[in-house]
Each structure stands twice: as C-alpha cells, then as structure tokens.
Coordinates of C-alpha atoms in Angstrom, one line a residue:
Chain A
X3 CA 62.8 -21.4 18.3
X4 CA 61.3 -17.8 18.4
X5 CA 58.7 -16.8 20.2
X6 CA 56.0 -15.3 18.6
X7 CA 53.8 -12.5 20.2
X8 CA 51.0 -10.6 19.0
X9 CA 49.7 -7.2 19.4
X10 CA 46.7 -6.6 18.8
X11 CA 43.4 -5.2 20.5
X12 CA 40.1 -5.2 18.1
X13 CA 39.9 -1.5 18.2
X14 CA 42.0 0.8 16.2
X15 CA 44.3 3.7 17.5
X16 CA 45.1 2.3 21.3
X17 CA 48.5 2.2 20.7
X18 CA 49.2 -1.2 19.2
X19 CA 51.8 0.0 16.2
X20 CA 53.5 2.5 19.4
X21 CA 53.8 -0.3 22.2
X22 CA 54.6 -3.3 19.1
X23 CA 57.6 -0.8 18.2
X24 CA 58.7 0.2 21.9
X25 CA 58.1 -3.8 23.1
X26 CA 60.7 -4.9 20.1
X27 CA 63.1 -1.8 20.5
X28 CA 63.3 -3.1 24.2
X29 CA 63.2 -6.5 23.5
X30 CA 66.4 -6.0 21.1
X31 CA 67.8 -3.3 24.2
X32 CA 67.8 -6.0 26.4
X33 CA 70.0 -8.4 23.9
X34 CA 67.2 -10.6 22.4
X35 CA 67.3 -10.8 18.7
X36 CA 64.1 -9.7 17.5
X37 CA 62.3 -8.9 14.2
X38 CA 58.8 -6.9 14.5
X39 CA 56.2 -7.6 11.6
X40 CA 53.7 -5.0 10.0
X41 CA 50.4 -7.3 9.2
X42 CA 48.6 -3.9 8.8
X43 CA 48.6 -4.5 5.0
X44 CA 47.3 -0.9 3.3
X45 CA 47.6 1.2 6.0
X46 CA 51.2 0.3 7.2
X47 CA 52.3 2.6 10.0
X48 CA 54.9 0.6 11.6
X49 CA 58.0 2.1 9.5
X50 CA 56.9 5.3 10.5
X51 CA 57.5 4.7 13.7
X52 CA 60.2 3.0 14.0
X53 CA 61.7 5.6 11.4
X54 CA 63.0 3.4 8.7
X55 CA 60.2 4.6 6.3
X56 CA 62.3 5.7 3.7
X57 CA 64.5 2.5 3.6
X58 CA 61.2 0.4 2.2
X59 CA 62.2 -1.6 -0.8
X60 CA 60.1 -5.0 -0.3
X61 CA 57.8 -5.8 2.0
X62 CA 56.0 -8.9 3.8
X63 CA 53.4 -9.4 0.7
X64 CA 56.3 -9.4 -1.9
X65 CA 58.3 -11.9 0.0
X66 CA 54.8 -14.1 0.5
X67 CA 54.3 -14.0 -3.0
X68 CA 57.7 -14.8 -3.8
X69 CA 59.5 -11.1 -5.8
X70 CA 61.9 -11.0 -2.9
X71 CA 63.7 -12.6 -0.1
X72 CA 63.2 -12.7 3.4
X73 CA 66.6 -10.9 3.5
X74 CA 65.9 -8.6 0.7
X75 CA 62.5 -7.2 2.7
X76 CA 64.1 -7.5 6.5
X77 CA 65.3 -3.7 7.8
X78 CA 67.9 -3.3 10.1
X79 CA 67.0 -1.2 12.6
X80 CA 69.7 1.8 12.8
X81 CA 69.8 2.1 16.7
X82 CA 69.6 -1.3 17.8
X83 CA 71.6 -4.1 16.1
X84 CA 69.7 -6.7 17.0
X85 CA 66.2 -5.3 15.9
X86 CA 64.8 -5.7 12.3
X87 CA 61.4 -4.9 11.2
X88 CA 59.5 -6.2 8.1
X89 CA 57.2 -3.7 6.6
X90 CA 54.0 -4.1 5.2
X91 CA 52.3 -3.4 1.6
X92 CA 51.2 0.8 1.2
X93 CA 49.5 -0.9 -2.0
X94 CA 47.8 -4.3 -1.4
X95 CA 45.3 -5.2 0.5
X96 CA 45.6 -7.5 3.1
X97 CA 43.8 -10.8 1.1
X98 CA 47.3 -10.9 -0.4
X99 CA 48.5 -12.5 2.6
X100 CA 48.3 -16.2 2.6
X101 CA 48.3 -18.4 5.4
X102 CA 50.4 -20.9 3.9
X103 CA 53.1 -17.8 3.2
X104 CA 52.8 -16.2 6.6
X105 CA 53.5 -19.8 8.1
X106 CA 56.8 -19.8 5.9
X107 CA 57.7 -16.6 7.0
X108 CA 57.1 -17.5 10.3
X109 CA 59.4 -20.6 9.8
X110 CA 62.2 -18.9 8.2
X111 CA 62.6 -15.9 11.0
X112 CA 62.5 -18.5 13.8
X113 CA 65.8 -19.7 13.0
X114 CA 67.2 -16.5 13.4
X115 CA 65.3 -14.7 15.9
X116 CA 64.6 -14.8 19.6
X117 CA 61.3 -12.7 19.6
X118 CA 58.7 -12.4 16.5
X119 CA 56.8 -9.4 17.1
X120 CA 53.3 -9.1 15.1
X121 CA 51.8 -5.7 15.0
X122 CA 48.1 -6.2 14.2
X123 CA 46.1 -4.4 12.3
X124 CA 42.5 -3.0 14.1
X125 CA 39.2 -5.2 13.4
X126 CA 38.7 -8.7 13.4
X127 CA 38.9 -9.9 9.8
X128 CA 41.6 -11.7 7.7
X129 CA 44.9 -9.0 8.8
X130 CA 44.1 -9.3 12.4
X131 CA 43.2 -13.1 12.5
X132 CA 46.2 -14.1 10.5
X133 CA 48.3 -11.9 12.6
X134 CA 47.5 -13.4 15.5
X135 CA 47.1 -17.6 14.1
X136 CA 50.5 -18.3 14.5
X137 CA 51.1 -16.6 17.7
X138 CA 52.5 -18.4 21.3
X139 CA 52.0 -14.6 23.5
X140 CA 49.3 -12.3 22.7
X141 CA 49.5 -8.7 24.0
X142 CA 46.0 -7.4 24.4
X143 CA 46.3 -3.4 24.1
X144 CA 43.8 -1.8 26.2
X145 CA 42.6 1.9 26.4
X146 CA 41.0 2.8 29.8
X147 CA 37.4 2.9 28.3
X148 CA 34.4 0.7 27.6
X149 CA 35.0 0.5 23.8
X150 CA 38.2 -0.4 23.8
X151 CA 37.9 -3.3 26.8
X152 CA 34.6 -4.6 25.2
X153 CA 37.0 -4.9 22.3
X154 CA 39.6 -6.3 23.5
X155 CA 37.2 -8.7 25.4
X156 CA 36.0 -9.8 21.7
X157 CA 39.7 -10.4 20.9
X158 CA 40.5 -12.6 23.8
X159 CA 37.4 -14.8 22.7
X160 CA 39.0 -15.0 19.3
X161 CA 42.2 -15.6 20.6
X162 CA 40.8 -18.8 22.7
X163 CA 39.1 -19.9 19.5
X164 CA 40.6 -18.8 16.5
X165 CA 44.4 -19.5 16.9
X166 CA 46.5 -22.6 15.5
X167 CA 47.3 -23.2 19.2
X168 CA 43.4 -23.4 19.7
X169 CA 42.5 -25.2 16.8
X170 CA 45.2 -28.2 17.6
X171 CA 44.3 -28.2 21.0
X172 CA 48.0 -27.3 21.7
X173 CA 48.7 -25.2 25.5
X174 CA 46.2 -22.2 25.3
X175 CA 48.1 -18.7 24.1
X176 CA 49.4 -16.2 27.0
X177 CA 47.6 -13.4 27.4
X178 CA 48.6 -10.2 28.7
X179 CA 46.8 -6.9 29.1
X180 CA 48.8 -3.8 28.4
X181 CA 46.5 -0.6 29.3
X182 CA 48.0 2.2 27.3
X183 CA 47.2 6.4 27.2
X184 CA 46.4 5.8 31.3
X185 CA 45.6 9.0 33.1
X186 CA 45.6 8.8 37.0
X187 CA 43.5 11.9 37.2
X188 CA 41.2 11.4 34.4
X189 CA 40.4 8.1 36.2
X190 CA 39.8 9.7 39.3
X191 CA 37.4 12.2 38.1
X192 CA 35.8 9.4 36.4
X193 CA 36.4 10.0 33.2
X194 CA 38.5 7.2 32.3
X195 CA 37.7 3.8 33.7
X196 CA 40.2 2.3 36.4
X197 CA 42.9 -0.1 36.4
X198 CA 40.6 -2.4 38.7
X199 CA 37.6 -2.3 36.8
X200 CA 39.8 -3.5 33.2
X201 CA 41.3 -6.4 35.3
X202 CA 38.4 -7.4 36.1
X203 CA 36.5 -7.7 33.2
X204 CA 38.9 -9.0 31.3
X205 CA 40.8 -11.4 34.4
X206 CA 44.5 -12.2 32.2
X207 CA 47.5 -11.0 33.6
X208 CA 48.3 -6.9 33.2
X209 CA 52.2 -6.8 31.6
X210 CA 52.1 -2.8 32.1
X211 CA 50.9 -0.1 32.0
X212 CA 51.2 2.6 30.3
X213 CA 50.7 6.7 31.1
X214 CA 49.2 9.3 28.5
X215 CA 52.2 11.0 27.4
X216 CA 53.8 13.4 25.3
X217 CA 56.9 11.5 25.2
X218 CA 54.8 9.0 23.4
X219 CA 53.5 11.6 20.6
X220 CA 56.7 12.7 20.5
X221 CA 58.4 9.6 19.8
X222 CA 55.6 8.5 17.3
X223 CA 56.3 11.5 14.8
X224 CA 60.1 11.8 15.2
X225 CA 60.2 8.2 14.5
X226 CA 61.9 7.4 17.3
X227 CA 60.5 4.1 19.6
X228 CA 59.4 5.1 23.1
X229 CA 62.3 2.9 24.6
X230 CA 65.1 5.0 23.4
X231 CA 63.7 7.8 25.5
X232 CA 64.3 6.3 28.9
X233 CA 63.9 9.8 31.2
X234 CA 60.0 9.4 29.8
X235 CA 57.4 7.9 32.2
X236 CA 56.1 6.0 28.6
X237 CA 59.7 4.6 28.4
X238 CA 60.0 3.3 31.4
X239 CA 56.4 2.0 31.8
X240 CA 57.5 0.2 28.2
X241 CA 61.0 -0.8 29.7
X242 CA 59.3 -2.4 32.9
X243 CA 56.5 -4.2 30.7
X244 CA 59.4 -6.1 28.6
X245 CA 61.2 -6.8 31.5
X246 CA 57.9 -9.0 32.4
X247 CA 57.4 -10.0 29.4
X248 CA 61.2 -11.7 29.7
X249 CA 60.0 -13.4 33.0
X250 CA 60.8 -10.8 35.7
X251 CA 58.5 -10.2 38.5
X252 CA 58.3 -6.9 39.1
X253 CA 55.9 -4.9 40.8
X254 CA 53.4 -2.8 39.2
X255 CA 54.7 1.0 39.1
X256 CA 52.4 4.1 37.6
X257 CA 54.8 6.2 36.0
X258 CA 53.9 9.7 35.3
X259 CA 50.2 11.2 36.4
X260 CA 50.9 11.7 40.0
X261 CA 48.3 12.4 42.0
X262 CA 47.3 15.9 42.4
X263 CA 47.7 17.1 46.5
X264 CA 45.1 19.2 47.6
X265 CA 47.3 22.1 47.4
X266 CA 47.7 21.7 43.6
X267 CA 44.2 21.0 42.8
X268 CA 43.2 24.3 45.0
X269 CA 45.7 26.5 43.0
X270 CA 45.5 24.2 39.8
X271 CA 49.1 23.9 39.1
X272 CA 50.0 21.8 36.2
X273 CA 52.2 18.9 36.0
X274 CA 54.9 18.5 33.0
Chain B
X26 CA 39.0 -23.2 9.6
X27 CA 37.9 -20.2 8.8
X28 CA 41.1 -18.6 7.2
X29 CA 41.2 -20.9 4.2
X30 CA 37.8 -19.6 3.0
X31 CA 38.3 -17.4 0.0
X32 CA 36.1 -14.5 0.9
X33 CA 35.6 -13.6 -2.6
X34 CA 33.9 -16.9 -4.2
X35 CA 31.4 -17.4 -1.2
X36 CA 27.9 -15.4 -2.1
X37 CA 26.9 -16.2 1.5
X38 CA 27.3 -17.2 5.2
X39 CA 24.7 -19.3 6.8
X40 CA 24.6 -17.7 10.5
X41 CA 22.4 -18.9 13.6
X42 CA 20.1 -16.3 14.7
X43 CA 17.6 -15.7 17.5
X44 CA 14.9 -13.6 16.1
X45 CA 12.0 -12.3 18.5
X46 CA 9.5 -13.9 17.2
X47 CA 5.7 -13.8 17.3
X48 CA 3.6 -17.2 17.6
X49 CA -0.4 -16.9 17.0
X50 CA -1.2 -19.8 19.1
X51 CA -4.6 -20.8 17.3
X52 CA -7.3 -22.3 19.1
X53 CA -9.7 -21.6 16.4
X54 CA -9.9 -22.8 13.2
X55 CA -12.6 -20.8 11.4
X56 CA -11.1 -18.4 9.3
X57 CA -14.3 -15.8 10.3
X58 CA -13.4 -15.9 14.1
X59 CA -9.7 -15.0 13.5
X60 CA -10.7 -12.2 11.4
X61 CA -13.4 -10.7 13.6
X62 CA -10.7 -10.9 16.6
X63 CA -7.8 -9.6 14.5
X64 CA -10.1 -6.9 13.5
X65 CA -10.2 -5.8 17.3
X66 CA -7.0 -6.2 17.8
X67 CA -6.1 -4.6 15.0
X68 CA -7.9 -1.3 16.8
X69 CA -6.2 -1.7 19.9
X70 CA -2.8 -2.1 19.1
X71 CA -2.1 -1.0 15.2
X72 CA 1.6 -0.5 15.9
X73 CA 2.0 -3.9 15.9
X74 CA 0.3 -4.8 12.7
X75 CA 3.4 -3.8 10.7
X76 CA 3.7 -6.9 8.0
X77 CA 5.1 -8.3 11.4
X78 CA 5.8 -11.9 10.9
X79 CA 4.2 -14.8 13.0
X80 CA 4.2 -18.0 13.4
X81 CA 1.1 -20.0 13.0
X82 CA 1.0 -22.6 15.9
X83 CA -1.8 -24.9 15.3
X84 CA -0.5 -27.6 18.0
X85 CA -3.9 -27.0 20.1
X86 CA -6.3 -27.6 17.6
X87 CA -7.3 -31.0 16.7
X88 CA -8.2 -30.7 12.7
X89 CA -6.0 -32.9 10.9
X90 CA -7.7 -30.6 7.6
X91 CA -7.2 -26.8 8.2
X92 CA -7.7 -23.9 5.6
X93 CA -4.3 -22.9 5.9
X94 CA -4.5 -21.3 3.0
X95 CA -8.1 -18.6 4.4
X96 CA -6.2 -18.4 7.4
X97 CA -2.9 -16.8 5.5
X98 CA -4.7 -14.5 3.8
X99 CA -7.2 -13.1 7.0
X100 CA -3.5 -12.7 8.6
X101 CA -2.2 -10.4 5.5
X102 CA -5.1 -8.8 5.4
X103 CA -4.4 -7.6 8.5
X104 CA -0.9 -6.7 7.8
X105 CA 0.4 -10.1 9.6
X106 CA 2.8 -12.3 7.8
X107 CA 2.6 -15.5 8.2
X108 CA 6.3 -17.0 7.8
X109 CA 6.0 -20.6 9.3
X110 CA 3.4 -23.0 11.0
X111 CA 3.7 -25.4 14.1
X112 CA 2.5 -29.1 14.6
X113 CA -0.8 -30.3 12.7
X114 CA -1.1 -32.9 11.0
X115 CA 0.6 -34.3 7.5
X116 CA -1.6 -32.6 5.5
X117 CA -1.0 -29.6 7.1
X118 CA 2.8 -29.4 7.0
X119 CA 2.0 -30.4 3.2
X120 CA -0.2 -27.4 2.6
X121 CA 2.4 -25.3 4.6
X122 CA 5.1 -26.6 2.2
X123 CA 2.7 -25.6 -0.5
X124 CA 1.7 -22.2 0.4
X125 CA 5.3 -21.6 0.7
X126 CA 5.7 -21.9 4.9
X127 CA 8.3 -23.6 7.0
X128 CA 7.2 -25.9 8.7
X129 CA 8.4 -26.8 12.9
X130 CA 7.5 -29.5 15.0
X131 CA 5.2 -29.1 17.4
X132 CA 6.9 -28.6 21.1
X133 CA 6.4 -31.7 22.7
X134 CA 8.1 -33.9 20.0
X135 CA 10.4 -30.7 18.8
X136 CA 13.8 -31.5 18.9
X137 CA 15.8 -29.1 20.4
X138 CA 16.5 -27.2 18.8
X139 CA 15.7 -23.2 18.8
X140 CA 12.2 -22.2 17.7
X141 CA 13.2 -18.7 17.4
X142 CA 15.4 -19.6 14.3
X143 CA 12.7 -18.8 11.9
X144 CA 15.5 -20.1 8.5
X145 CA 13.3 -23.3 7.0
X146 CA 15.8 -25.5 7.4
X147 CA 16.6 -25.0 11.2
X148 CA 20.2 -26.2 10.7
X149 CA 22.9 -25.9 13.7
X150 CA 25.2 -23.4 12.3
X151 CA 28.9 -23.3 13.1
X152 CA 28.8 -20.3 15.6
X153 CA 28.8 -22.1 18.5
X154 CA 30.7 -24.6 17.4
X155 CA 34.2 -23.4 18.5
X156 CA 32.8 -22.6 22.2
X157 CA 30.8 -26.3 22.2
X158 CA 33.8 -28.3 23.0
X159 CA 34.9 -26.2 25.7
X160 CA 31.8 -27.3 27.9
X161 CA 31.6 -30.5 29.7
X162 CA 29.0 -32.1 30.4
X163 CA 27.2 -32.0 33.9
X164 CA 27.6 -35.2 36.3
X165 CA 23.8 -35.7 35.8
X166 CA 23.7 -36.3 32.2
X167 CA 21.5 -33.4 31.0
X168 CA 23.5 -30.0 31.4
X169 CA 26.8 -28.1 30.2
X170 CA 28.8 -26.3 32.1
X171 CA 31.8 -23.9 31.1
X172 CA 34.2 -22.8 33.7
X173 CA 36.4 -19.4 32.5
X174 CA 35.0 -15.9 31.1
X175 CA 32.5 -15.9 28.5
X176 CA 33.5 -13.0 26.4
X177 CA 31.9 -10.3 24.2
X178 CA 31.3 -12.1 21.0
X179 CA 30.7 -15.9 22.1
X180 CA 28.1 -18.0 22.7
X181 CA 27.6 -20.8 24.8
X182 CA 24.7 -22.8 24.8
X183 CA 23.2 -25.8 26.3
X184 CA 20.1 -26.8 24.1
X185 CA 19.5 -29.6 26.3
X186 CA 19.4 -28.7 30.2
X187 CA 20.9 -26.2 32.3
X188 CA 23.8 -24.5 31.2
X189 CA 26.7 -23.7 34.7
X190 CA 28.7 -20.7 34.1
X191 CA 31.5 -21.1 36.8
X192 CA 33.0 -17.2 35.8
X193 CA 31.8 -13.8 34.2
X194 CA 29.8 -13.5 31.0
X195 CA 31.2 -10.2 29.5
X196 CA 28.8 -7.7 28.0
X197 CA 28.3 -8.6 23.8
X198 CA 28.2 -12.4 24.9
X199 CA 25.5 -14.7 25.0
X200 CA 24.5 -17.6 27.2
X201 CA 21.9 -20.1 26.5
X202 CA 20.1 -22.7 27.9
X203 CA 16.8 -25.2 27.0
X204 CA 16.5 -25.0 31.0
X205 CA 18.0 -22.5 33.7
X206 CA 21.0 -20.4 33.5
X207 CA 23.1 -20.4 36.6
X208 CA 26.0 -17.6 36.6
X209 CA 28.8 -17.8 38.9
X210 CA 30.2 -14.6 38.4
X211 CA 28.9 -11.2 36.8
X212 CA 26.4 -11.4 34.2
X213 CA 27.0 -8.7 32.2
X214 CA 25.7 -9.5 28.7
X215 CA 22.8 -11.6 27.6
X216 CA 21.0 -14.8 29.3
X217 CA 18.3 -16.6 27.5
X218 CA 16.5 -19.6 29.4
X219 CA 14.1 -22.2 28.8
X220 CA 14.5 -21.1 24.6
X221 CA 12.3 -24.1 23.9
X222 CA 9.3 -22.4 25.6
X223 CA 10.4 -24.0 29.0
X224 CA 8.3 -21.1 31.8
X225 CA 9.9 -23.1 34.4
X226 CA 13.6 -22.0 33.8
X227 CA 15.1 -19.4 35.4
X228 CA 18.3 -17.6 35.8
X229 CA 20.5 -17.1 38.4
X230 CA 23.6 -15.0 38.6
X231 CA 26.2 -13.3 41.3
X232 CA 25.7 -10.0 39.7
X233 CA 23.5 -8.7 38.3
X234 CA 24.1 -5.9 34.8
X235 CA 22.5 -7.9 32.1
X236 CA 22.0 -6.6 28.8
X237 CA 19.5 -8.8 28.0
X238 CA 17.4 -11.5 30.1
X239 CA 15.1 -13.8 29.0
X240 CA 13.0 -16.6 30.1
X241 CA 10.6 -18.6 27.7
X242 CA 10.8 -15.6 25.4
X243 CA 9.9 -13.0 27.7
X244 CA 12.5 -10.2 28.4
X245 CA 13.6 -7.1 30.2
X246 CA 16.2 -5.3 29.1
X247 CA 18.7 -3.6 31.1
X248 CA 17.0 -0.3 31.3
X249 CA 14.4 -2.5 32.4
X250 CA 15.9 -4.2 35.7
X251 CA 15.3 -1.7 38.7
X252 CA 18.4 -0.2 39.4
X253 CA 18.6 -1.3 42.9
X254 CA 18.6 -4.6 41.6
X255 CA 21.8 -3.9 39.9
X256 CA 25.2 -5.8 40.7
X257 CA 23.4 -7.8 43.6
X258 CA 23.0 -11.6 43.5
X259 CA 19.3 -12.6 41.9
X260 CA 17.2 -14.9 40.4
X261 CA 14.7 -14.7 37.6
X262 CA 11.8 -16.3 37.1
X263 CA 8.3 -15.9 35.0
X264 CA 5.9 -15.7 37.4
X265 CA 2.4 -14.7 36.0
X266 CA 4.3 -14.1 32.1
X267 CA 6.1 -11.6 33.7
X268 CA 9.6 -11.6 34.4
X269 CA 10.3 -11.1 38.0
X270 CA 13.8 -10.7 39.5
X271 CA 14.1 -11.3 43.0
X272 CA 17.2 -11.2 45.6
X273 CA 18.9 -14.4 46.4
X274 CA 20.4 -12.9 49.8

C-alpha cells in the first residue's frame, strides 16, 4: 500500500510545487518508488519543475475521464528511475476532477508505488480539498509570515475536518510543518517571523526547514528538483526533511543564513 | 460531504451568521411616544439612523394588541428598519408574519438558539457541524469542552453552557458559548459569551490577543484592549454594560 502525502498550504507561492518536486526526487533518491501528482488543474507548474514539460501527452483529467491510461499519462522521471510524475490539465479546470476518478487513480498507483505525492493547488476549494481527501500525511508548507501561517492554520482545520480519514473517523492525518524561503537574518531584524513563534501557533510537528535560496530559484527554472543539487543548503535542508519524513530522527539543522558576527555586520560583508 | 455537491446546479448556500444586531427594547406602546423619542435621538446621534435594521422586542410590554403596523412605519420614518420582532402575544407574531417580519421568541422561553441570526427561519446550519462532534460534553451536564487548537476558520460552540477550551484558539477562529468561555491557552481570535443575552458570562483565557470579545453582545475589539493587557492571563466581564477586563494573577 502507498502512502499518500499531501502538500499543500492555503496560500499560493510558498513553495508547495518546489518542496512536492524536491520531497518526491528525494523520496525516489532514497530507493522508494514514488509517483508525484499535479492537482493544480489550469495552472499546472509541476512539469516545469521537474523538467519533463515537454514530454506531456496525457494528463490526470484525461485518465479520470477515461482518453488514456494510467500508464499512457505516468512520466518517467529522466534522473531518477524510481520517480514518475502525473501532470495536470493546462486546459481544464479543475471541476473536471471527480472524486470517484481521483479515488481510482489513487487505487491503481498504490499497487505500484511506495509514496503518492499530491502537489496542491493554493486556496481551499474543489483542487485543494480533493487533493488532499484521500491523503494519510499532510505537509503543511509554511512561509515565515502571518499570512501564510494564518493560512496554513485554515488548512490544518480543514485537514481535521474535511478529509476521508476525518469523515470515517479513521486515525487523524499526520501533520507536518515544513517552513520554506527561511531567512535567519530577516528573522532577526524582525522582518520575518521566527521558527518559535510558527510552532507555536500551529503546535504539529516541523519535518524541516527550509533556507531562502538561490539554489532553489535556480533549480525551479532549469528544471532541475532541489535534491539533485546536494552542495545547496535548500538541498540538503530538503534531503534532511525526507529523511524524517521516512522515520529518521534527526536533529533540526539551519542550513545556509548563518548568523552575521559583529565583524561582518560592522563592515557589512555579504554572504554567498 | 461536501465534495459531491455540484457547484454549478446549487443557486445558494444557507450559512450561519452572527450579525451585530440592534434590538429596540419597547417599553411603550404608543406609536406618538416612540416618535417624539426617536425624533431626539435622531438629533443626537444621526449616524446611526442609516436604514439600520432593528429588532422590535416587545417582551416587556403587556398588550396582547399592538399597532405593529404605526410602530413600523414611525421606525422608517426615521430611517430604522424594522426586520424582526420579539415575544408578544399570538396576534402579534400574526401581524409580524403579516407585515412581512420574522418573528423570535421572547428570551425566557427562546430556545437556544442565537438571536443574532437575524434569517427568519433560525435554522442550525452545517458550519459547525464538523467541529460539534469533536466536543464532549462536560461531567455536569450543561457545557462542551474541546481539548486541541481551535484554528483560523472553525467554530466551536456551546449554545447551551460554558464552552472549555483546553488549547489555543488561532486568530480567524471563533468560540462560542450561551454562558462563559474559559481558554486554556492563547486566545488569539474571537470569543463570544452569554450569545443569548446572558450579562453574567464571562471569559477567561491564558493570553490574552483577541480579535474580538464579547459578552451579551457588547464588544471590544483588539485595538480596543489596553495594550498592557495584552498576552497576560484575564478575565472579562460586563460590569455596568461595559466590558471590563481584569487580571487573573
């Protein structure tokens, strides 16, 4: 049986498609066969990312509405071998999703797979709720600011009430909070709200966290996940983050953003 | 289960809502009187007479025949609209009905139910209905309590009672309660106690950064609360219709 984890966060352009992408690329690094879903139905992103955009011929709403098999739609990722992604409609919207065909879907990877990774698309209506119904692991994606936790807060709630799991009265889905574009400094001059502060207000488990980068821009337009690039403080943050996720307690390392010294904040030398 | 619903054949949503809500508490009847006081009123505070709606409580007066209908129309005269009335007799929820008013219980028989909801038919709707299940019941009987972080978007409520928060209500959620509200944990978005009319309720919380607190239907907002007030342990209470907040340690 798969397990199937969300990504998701209410509020659009935290990062969910990026960490979705690196979380499966390092899922699939680490052996586990995993398949990563676009639900973001008319504004798909995900191939982009993961750089198989121009090997698109079907997508999830063709196979939901039967004009193509699962097999047909399912990409194999060129760097990984255990990695496939599923892309999502450029032309529909996202009512063509059923929840009848999702569940299917859902069914048939499960055989295969170890790991079902949903990327979800920003708001809370039909994309993100189906997204997120089937799920067993939610990975709340957090920026460090009010917006984005209130958010996510929202999506937590919805995630308690809204979810098969929730409606059968089945064991509650895991949460975990991954806080993504994190900058140590910002934080401290108080632009940026702290790690301590998002734990609190949301109390579920943190999974990782990840630095502001440029590796992470990088990756994003050469269509290359975060993972690959393992020198990068986003790739490792990612790497460390999956390794969790697969049941590993590690502890909690910032990567990237060190601290400016006195010395460097006098003569304002600049890191990277 | 909400997913099933074909978004494009429903026209509408019914929704629960808690309006602020004006109520003329009548203690005359003659349609003169009202006007002559409106009229002052009317000098004193015109901002207020914006087609505002009210509702006509008639619970104190002891006519079972009123001139609902002279009433009405001093109201809309003076840029009051009338939307509902409270207790009176049969014929007066009859010549409510008729003049095209809802028509609520008066308070000591009301049901509870909120009065705010101005809708006609006062039904529960399903917001709460996800979060109910997750309260228990207190050991007394009367009472919920919910134990875990009340996020931004639900509501909890105990129509009945108090309502025991054992955790953090997040800002953009609501807690409610026919008595007190007890918090244990930050209260961060909004409170509303004693939302039958109850002045006796009160709230308490750990910390104080409401967005909104209410007793009875009197409120304070946070840029209301004195700052110094702010993230300590408190308790609110309406003492002389005003909401005071006063440190528990």
């Amino acid at each position: 049986m798969a397990k199937i984890i969300v990504v998701t966060s209410g509020k659009g352009g935290v990062g969910k498609t990026t960490s979705a992408a690196a979380i499966a690329t390092g899922l699939a690094l680490r052996g586990q066969k995993t398949v990563v879903i676009d639900f973001d139905v008319g504004l798909r992103n995900l191939d982009l990312i993961m750089g198989c955009e121009r090997r698109v011929v079907y997508d999830l709403v063709n196979v939901i509405q039967g004009e193509a098999g699962l097999n047909q739609a399912l990409i194999r990722d060129k760097r990984v071998d255990n990695l496939h992604i599923l892309p999502a409609s450029q032309t529909r919207d996202k009512d063509a999703l059923t929840n009848e065909g999702v569940e299917q879907i859902f069914k048939a990877l499960s055989e295969d797979f170890d790991f079902i990774i949903c990327d979800s698309p920003a708001g809370i209506e039909r994309g993100a709720q189906l997204a997120m119904y089937f799920a067993d692991e939610a990975i709340v994606v957090t920026n460090p600011e009010v917006s984005s936790v209130r958010d996510s807060d929202r999506m937590l709630g919805l995630l308690a009430s809204k979810t098969r799991r929730a409606e059968q009265n089945e064991e509650p889905i895991k949460e975990h909070l991954m806080v993504t574009r994190y900058n140590p400094s910002r934080v401290d001059s108080g632009d940026m709200l702290n790690l301590d502060d998002i734990r609190e207000i949301l109390a579920i488990d943190l999974i990782g966290v990840i630095p502001e980068s440029e590796a992470v821009l990088r990756a994003s337009n050469q269509g290359v996940p975060v993972t690959h690039d393992s020198d990068s403080d986003a790739g490792l943050a990612y790497t460390d983050a999956v390794s969790r996720l697969l049941g590993e307690d590690l502890p909690l390392r910032l990567y990237g953003g060190q601290k400016k010294g006195l010395l460097s904040r006098m003569f304002g030398g600049t890191r990277r | 289960m909400s997913l099933n619903v074909d978004r494009d054949t429903s026209a509408f949503t019914f929704k629960g809502g808690m309006l602020p809500m004006t109520v003329m508490e009548l203690t005359s009847a003659d349609p003169e009187h009202i006007r002559e006081q409106l009229a002052g009123k009317m000098n004193q505070a015109p901002a207020f007479f914006q087609h505002t709606p009210v509702v006509l409580s008639v619970e104190r007066l002891d006519e079972p025949h009123l001139s609902l209908e002279r009433i009405c129309a001093v109201c809309r005269t003076h840029k009051l609209l009338p939307v509902a009335v409270r207790g009176g007799s049969d014929p007066v929820r009859q010549s409510a009905w008729a003049l095209g008013l809802g028509w609520f219980p008066p308070l000591e028989a009301s049901r509870p139910r909120p009065l705010e909801s101005v809708s006609t038919n006062a039904e529960r709707t399903p917001i709460t209905e996800e979060e109910e299940e997750v309260t228990e019941m207190l050991p007394g009987g009367v009472g919920r309590i919910y134990r875990g972080t009340v996020r931004s978007g639900q509501q909890i409520s105990a129509p009945e009672g108090d309502l025991v928060v054992v955790g953090a209500v997040n800002a953009g959620a609501e807690v409610l309660a026919g008595g007190s509200v007890h918090v244990y944990g930050p209260l961060r978005g909004r409170a509303l106690a004693g939302i039958h009319g109850n002045p006796l309720a009160s709230i308490f919380c750990r910390e104080l950064r409401a967005e909104l607190l209410s007793v009875a239907g009197n409120y304070k907002r946070l840029d209301d609360i004195d700052p110094r007030l702010l993230n300590t342990s408190v308790q609110i209470q309406l003492t002389d219709d005003q909401l005071s907040i006063t440190p528990l340690d």
